[in-house]
PDB file of N, CA and C in Angstrom:
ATOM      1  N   UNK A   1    -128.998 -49.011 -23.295  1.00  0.00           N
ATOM      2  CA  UNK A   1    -128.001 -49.694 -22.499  1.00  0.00           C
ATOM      3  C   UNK A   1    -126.837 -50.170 -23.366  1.00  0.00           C
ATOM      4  N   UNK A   2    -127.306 -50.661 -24.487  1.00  0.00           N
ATOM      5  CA  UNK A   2    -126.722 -51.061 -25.272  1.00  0.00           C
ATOM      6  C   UNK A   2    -125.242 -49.965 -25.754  1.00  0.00           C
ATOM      7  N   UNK A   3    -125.713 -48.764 -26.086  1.00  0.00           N
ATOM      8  CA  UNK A   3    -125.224 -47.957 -26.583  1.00  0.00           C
ATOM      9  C   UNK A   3    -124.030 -47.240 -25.969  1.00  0.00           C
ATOM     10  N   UNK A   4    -124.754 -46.981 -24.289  1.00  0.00           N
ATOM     11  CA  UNK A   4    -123.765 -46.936 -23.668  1.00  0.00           C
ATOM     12  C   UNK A   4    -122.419 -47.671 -23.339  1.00  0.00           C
ATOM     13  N   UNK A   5    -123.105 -49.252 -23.347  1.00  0.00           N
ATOM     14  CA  UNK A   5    -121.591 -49.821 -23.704  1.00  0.00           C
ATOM     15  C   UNK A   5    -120.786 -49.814 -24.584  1.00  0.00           C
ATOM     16  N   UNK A   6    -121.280 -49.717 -25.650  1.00  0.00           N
ATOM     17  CA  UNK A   6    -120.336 -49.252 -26.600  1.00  0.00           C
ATOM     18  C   UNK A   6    -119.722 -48.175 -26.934  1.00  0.00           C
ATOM     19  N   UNK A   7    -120.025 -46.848 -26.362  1.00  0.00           N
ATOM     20  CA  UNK A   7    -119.124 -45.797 -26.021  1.00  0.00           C
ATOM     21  C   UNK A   7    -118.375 -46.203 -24.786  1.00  0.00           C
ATOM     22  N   UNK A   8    -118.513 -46.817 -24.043  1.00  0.00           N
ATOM     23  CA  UNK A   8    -117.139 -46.865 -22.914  1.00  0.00           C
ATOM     24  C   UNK A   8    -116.030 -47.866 -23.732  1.00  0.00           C
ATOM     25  N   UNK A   9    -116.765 -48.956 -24.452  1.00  0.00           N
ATOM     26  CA  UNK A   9    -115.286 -49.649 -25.385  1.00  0.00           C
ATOM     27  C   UNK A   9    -115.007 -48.858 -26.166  1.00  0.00           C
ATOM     28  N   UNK A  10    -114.897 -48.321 -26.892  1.00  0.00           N
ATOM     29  CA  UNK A  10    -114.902 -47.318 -27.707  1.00  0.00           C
ATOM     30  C   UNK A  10    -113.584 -46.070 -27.087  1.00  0.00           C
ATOM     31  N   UNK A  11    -114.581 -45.450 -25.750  1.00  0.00           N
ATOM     32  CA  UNK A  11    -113.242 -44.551 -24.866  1.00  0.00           C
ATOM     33  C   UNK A  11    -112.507 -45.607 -24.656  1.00  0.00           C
ATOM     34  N   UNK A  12    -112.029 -46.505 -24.038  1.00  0.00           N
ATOM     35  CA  UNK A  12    -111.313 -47.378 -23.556  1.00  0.00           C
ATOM     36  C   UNK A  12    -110.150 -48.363 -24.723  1.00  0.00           C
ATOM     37  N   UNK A  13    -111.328 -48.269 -25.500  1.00  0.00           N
ATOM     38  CA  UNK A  13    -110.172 -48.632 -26.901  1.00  0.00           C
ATOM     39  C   UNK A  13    -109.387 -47.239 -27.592  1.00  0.00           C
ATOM     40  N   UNK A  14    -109.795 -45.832 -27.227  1.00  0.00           N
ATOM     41  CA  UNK A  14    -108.922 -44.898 -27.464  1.00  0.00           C
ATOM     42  C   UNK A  14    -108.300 -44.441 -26.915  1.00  0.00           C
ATOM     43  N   UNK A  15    -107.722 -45.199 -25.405  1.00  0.00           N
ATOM     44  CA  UNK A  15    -107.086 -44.674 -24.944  1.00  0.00           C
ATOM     45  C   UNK A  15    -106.246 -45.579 -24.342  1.00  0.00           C
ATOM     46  N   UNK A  16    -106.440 -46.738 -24.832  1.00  0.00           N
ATOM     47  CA  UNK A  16    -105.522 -48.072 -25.049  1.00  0.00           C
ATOM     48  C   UNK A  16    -104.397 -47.548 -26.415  1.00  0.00           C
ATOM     49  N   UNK A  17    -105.124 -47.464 -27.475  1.00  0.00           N
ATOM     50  CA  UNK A  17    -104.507 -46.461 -28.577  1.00  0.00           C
ATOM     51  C   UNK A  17    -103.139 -45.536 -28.140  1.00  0.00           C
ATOM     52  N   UNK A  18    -104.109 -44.378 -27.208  1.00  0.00           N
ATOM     53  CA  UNK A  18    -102.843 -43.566 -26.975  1.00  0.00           C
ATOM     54  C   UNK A  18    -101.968 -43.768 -26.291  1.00  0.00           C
ATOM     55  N   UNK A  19    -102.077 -44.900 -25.213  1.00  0.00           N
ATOM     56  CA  UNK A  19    -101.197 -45.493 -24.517  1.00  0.00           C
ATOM     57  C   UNK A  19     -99.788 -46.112 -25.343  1.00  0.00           C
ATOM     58  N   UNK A  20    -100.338 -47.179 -25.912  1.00  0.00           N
ATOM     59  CA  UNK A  20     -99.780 -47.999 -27.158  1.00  0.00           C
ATOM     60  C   UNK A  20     -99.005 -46.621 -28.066  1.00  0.00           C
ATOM     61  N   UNK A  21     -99.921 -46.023 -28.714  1.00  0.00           N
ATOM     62  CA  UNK A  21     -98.879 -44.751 -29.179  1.00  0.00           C
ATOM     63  C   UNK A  21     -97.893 -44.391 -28.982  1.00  0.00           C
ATOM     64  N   UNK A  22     -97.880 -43.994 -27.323  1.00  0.00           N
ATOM     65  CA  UNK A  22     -97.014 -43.295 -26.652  1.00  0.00           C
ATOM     66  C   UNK A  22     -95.779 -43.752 -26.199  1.00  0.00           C
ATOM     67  N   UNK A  23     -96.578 -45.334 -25.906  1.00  0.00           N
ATOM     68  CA  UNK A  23     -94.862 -46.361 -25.413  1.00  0.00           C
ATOM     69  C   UNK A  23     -94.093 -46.456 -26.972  1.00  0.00           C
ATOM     70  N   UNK A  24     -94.882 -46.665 -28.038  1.00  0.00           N
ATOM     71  CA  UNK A  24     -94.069 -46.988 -29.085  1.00  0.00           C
ATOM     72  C   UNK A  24     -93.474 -45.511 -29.705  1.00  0.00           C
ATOM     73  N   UNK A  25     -94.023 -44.457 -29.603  1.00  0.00           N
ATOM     74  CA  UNK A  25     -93.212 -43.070 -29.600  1.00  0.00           C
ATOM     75  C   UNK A  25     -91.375 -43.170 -28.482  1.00  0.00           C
ATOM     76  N   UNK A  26     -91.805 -43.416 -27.240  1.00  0.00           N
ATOM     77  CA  UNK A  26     -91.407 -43.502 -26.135  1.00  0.00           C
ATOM     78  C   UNK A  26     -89.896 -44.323 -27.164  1.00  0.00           C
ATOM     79  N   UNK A  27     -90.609 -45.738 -27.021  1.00  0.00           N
ATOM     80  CA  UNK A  27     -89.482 -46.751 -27.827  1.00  0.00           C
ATOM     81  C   UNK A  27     -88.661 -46.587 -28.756  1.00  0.00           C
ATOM     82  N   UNK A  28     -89.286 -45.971 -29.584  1.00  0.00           N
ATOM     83  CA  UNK A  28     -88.780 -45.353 -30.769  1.00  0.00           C
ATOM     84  C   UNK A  28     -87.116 -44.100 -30.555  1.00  0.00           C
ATOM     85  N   UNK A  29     -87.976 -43.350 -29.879  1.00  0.00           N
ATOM     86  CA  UNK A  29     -86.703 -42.367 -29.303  1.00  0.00           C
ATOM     87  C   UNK A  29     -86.063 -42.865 -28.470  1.00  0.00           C
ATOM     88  N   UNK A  30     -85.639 -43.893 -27.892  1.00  0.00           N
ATOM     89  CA  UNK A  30     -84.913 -44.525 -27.223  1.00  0.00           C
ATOM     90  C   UNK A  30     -83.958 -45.517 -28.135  1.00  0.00           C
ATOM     91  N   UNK A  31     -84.568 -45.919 -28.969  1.00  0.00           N
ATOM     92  CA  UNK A  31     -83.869 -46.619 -30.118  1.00  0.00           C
ATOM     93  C   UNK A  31     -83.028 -45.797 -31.118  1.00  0.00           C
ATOM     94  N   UNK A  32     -83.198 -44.472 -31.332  1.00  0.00           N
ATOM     95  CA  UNK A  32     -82.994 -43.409 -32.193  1.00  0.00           C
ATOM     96  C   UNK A  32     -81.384 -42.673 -31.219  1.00  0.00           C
ATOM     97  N   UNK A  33     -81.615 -42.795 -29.825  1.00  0.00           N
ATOM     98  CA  UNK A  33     -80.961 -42.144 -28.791  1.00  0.00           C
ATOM     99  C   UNK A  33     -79.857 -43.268 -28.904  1.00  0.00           C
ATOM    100  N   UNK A  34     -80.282 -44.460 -28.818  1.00  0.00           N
ATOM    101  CA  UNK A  34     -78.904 -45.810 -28.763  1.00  0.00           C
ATOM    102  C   UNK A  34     -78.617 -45.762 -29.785  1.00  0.00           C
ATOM    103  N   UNK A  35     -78.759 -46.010 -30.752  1.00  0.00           N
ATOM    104  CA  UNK A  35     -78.247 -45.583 -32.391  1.00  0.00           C
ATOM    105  C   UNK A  35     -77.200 -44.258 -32.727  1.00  0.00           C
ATOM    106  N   UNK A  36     -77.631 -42.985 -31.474  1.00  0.00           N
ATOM    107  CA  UNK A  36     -76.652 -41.503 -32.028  1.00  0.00           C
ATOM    108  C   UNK A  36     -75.445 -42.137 -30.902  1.00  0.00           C
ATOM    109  N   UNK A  37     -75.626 -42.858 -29.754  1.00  0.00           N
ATOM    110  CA  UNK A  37     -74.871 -43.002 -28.992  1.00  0.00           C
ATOM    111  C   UNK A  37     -73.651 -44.310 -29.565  1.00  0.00           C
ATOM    112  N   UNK A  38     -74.335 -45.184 -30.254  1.00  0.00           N
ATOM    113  CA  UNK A  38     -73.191 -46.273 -30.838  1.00  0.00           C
ATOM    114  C   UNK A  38     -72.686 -45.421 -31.720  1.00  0.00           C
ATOM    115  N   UNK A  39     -73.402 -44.596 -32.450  1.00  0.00           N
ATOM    116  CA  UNK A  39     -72.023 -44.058 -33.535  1.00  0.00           C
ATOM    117  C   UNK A  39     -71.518 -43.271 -33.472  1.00  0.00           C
ATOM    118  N   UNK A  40     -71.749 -42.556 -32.144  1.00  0.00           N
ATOM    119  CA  UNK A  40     -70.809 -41.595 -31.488  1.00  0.00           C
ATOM    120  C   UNK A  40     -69.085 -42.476 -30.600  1.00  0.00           C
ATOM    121  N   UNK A  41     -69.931 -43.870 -30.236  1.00  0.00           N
ATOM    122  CA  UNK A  41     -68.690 -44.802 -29.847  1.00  0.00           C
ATOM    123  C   UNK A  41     -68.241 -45.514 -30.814  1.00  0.00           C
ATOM    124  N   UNK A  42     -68.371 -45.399 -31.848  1.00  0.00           N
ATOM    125  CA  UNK A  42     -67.105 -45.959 -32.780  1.00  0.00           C
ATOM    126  C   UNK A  42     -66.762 -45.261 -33.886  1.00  0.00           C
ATOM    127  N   UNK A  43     -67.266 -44.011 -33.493  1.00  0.00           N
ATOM    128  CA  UNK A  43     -66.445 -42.493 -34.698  1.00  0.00           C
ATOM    129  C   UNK A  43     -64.720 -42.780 -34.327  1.00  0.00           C
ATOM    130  N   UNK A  44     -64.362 -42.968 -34.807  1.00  0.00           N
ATOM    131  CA  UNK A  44     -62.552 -43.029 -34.803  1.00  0.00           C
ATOM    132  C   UNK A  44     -62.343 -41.429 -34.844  1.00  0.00           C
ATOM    133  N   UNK A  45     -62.685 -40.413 -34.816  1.00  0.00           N
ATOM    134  CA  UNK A  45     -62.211 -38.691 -34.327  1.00  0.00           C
ATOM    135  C   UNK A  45     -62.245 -38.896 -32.846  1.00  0.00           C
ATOM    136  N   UNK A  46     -63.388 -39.445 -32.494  1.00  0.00           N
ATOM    137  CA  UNK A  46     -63.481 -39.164 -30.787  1.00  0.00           C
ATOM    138  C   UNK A  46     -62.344 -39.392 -30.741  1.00  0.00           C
ATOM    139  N   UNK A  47     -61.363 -38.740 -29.202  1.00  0.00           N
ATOM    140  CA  UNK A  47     -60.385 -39.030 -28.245  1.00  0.00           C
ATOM    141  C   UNK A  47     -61.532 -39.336 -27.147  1.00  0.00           C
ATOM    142  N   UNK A  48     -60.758 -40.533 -26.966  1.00  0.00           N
ATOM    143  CA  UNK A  48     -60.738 -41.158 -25.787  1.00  0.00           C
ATOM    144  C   UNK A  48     -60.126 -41.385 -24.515  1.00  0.00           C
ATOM    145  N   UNK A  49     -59.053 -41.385 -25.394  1.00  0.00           N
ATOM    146  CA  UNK A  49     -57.939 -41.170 -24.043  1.00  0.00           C
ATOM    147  C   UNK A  49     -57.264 -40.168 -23.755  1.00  0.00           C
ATOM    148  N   UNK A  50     -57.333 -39.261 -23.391  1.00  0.00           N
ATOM    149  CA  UNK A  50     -57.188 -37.930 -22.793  1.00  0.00           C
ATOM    150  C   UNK A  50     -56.907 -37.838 -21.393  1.00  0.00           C
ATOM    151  N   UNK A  51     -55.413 -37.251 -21.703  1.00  0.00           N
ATOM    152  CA  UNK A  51     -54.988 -37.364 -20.291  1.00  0.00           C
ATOM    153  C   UNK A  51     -55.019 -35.941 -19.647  1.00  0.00           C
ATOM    154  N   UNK A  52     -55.858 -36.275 -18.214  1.00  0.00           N
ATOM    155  CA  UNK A  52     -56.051 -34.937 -17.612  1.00  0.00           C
ATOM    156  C   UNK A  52     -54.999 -34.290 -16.540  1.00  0.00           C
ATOM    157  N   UNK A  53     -54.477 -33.172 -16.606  1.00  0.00           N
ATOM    158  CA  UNK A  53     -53.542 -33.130 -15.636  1.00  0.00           C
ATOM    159  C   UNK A  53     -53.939 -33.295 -14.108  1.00  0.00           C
ATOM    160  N   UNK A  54     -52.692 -33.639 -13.287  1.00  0.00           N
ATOM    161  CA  UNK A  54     -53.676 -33.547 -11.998  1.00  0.00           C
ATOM    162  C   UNK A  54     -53.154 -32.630 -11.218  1.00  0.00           C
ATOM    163  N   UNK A  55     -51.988 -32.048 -11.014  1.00  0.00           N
ATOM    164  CA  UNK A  55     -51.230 -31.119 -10.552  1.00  0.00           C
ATOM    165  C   UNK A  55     -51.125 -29.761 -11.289  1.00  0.00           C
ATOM    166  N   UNK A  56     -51.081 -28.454 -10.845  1.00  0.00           N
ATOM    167  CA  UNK A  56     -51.196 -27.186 -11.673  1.00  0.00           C
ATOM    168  C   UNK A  56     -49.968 -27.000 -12.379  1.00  0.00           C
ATOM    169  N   UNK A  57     -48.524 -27.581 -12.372  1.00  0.00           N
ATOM    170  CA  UNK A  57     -47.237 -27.568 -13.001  1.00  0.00           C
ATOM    171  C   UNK A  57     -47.805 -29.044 -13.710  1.00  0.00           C
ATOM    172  N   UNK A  58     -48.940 -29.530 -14.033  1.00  0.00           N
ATOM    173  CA  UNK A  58     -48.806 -30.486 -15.353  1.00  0.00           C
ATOM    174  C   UNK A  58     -50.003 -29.433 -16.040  1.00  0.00           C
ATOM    175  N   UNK A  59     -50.865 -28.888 -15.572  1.00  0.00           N
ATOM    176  CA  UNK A  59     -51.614 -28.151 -16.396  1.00  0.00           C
ATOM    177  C   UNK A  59     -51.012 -26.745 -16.944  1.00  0.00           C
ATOM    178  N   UNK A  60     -50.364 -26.007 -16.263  1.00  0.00           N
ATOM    179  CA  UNK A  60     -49.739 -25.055 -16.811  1.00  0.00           C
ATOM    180  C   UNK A  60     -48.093 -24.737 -16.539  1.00  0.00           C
ATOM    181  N   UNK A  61     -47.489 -24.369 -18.050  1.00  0.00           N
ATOM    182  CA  UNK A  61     -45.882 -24.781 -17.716  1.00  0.00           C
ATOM    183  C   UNK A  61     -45.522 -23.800 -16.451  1.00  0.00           C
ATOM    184  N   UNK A  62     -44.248 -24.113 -16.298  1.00  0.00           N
ATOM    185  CA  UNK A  62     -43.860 -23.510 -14.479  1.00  0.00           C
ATOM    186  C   UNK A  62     -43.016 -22.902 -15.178  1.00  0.00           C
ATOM    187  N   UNK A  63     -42.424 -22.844 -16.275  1.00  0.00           N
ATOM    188  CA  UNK A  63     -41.573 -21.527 -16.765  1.00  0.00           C
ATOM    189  C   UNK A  63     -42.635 -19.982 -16.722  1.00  0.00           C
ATOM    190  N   UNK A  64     -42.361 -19.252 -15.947  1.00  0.00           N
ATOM    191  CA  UNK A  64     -43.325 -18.141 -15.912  1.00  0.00           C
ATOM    192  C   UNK A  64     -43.238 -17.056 -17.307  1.00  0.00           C
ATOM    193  N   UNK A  65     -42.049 -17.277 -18.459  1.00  0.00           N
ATOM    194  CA  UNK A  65     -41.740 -16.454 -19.623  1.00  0.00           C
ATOM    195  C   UNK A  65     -42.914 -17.520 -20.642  1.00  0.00           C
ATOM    196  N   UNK A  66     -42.782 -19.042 -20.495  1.00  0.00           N
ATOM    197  CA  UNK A  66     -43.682 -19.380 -21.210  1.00  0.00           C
ATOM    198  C   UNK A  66     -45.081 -19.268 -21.065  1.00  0.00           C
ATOM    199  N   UNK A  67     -45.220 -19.291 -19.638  1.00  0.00           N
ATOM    200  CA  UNK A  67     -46.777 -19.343 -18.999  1.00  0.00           C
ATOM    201  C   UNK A  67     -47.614 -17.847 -19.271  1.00  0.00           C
ATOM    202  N   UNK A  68     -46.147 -17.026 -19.261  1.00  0.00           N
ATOM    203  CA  UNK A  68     -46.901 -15.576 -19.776  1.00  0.00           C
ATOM    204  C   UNK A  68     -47.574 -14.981 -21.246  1.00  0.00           C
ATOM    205  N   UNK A  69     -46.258 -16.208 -22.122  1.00  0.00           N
ATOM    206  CA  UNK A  69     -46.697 -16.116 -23.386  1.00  0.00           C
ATOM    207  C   UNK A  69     -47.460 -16.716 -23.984  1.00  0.00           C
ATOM    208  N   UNK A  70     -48.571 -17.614 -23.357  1.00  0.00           N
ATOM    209  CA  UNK A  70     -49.214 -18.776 -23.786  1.00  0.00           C
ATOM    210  C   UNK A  70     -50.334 -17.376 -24.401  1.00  0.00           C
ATOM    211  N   UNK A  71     -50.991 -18.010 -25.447  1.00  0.00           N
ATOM    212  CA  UNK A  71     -52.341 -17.266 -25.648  1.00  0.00           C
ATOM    213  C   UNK A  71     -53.590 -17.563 -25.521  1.00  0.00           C
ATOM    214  N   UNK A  72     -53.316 -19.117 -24.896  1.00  0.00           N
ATOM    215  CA  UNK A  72     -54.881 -19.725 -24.756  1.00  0.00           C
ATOM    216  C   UNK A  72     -55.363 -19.519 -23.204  1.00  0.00           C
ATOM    217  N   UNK A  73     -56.581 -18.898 -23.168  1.00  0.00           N
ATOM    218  CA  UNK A  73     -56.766 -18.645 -21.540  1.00  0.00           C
ATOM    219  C   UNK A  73     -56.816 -19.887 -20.661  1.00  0.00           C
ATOM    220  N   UNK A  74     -56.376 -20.040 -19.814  1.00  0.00           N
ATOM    221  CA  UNK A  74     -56.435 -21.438 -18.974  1.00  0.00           C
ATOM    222  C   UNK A  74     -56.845 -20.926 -17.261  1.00  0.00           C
ATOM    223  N   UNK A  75     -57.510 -21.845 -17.089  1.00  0.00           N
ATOM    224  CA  UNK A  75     -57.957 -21.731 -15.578  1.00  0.00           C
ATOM    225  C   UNK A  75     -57.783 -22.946 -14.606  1.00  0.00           C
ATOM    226  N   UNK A  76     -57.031 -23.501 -13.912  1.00  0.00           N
ATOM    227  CA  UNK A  76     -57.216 -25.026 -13.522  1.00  0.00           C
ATOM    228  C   UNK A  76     -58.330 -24.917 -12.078  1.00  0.00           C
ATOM    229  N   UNK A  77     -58.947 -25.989 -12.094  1.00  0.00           N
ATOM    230  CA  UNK A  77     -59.491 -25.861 -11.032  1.00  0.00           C
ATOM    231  C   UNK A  77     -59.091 -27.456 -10.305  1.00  0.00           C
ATOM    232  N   UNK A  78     -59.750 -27.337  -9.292  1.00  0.00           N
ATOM    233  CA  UNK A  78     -60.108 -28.915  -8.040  1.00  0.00           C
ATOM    234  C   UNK A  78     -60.560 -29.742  -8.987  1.00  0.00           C
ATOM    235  N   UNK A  79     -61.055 -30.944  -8.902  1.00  0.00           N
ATOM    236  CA  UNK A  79     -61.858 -31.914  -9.438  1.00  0.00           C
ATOM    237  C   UNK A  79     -62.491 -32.262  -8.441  1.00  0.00           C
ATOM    238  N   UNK A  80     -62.831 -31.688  -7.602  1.00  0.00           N
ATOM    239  CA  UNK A  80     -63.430 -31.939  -6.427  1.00  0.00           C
ATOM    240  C   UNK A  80     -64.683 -30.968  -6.411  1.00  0.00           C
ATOM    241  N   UNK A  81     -65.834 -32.104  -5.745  1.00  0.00           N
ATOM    242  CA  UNK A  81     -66.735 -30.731  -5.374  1.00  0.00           C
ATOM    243  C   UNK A  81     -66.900 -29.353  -5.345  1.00  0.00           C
ATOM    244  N   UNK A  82     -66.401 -28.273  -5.171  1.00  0.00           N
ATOM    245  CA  UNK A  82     -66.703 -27.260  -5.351  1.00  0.00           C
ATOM    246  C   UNK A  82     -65.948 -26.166  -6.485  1.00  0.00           C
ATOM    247  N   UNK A  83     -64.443 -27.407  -6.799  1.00  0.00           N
ATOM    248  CA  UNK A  83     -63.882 -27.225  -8.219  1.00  0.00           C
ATOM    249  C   UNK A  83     -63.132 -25.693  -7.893  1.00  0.00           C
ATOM    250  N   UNK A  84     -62.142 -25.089  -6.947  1.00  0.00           N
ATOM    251  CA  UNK A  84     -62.162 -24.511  -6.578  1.00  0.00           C
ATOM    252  C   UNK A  84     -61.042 -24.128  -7.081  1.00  0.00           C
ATOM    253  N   UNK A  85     -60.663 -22.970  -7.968  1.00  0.00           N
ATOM    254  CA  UNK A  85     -59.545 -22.677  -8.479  1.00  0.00           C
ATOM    255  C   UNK A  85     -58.247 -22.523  -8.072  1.00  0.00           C
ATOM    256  N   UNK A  86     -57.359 -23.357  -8.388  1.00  0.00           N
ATOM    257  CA  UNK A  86     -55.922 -23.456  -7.738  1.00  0.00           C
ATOM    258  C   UNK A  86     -54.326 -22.533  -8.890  1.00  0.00           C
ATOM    259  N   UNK A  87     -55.062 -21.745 -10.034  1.00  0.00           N
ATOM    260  CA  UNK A  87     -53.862 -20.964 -11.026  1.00  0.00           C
ATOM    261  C   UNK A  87     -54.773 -21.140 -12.147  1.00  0.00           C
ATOM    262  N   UNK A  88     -54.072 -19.789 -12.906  1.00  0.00           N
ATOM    263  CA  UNK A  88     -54.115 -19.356 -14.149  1.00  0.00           C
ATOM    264  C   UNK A  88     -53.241 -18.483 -14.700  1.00  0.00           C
ATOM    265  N   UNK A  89     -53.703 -18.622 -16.403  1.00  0.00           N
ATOM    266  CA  UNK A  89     -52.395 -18.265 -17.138  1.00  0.00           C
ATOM    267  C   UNK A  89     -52.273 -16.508 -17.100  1.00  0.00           C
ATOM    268  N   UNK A  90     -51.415 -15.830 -17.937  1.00  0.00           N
ATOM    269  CA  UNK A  90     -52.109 -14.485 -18.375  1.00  0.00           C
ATOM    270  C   UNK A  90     -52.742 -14.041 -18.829  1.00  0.00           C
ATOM    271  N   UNK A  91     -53.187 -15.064 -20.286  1.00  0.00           N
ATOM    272  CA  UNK A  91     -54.471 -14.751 -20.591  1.00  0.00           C
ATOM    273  C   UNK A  91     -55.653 -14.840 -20.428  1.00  0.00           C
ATOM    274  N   UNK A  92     -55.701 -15.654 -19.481  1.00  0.00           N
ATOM    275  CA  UNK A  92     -57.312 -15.785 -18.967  1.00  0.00           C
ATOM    276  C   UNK A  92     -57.475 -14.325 -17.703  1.00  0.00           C
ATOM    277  N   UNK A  93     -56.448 -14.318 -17.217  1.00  0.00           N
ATOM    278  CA  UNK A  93     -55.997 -12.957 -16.300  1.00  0.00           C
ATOM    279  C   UNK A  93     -56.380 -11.320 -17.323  1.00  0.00           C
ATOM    280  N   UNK A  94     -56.207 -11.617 -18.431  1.00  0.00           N
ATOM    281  CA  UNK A  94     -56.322 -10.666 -19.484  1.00  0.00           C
ATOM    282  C   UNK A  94     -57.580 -10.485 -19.611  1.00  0.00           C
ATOM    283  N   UNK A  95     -58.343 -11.702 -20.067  1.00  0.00           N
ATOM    284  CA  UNK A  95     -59.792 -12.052 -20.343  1.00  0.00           C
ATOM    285  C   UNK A  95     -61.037 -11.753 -19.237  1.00  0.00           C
ATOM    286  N   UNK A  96     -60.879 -11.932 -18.306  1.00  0.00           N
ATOM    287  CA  UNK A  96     -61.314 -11.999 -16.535  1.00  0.00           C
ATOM    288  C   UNK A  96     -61.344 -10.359 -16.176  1.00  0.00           C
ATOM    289  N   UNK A  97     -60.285 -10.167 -16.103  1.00  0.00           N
ATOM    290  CA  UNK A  97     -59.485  -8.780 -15.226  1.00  0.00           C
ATOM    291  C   UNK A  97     -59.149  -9.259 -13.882  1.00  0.00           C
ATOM    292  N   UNK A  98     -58.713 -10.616 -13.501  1.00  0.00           N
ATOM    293  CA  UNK A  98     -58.739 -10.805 -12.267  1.00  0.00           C
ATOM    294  C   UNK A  98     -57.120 -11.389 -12.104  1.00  0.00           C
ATOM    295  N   UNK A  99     -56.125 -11.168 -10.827  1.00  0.00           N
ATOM    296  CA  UNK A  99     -54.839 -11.616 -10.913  1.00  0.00           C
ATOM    297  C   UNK A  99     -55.136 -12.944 -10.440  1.00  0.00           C
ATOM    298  N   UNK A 100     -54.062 -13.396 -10.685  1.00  0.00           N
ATOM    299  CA  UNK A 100     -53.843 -15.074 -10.117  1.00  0.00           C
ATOM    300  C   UNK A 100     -54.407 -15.214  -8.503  1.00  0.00           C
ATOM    301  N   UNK A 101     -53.524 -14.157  -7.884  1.00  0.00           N
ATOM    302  CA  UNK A 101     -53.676 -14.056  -6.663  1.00  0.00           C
ATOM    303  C   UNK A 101     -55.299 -14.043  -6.169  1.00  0.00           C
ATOM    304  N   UNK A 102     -56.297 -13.103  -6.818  1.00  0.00           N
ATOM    305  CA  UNK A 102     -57.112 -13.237  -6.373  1.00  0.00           C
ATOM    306  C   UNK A 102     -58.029 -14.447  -6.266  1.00  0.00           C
ATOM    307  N   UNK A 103     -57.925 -15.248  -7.461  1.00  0.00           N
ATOM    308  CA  UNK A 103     -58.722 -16.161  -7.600  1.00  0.00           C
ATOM    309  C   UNK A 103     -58.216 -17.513  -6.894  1.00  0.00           C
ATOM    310  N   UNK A 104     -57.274 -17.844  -6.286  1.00  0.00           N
ATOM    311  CA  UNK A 104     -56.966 -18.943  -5.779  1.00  0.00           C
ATOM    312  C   UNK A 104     -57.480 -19.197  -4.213  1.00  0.00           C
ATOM    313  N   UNK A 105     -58.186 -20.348  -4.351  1.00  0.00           N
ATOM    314  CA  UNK A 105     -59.082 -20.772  -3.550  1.00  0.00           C
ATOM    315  C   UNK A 105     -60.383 -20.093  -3.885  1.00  0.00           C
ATOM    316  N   UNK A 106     -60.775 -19.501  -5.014  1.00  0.00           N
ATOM    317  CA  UNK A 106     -62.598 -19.016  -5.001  1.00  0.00           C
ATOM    318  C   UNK A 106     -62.995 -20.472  -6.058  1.00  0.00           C
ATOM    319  N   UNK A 107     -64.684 -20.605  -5.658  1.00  0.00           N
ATOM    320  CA  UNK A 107     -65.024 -21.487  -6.881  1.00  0.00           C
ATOM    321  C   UNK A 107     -65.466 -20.957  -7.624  1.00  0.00           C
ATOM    322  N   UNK A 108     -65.356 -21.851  -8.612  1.00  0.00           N
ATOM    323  CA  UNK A 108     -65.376 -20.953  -9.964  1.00  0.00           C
ATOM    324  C   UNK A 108     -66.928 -21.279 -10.158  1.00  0.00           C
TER     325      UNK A 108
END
């Protein structure tokens, strides 16, 4: 009788153990996670303030000689739910194979 009780404290104290383990594993990476996150908020490289365009003539110039010559592909979309493409440059038109025309109003 005896014996048996002392294998159930025994299970019960090892699995108090892994419990205890697990929250302090648990804790640990949570402490490790707030730590990458503060020194990700006070790296002085981050931008922070970044201004997003909200109109497609602030995202891409409306001169169509510059907009043609840009080389970085650009796509603007909605900021809305389904993010639904409203223009793009030539080079993303290059990159794609798709004209402006087609893609306005598809989501991306």
């Amino acid at each position: 009788m005896v014996a048996a009780v002392n294998q159930e404290e025994k299970a019960a104290r090892w699995q108090l153990r892994r419990r205890l383990r697990k929250i302090f594993r648990i804790r640990r990476i949570r402490k490790e996670d707030a730590k990458i996150l503060q020194e990700a908020d006070d790296d002085a490289t981050l931008e922070t303030q970044s201004l997003l365009p909200r109109t497609l003539s602030d995202a891409l110039p409306e001169d169509p000689e510059a907009r043609a010559n840009d080389t970085r592909a650009m796509v603007v979309t909605e900021c809305t739910g389904t993010f639904n493409m409203i223009g793009c440059n030539k080079a993303w038109e290059n990159l794609c194979g798709y004209a402006e025309s087609e893609i306005v109003g598809k989501d991306s």
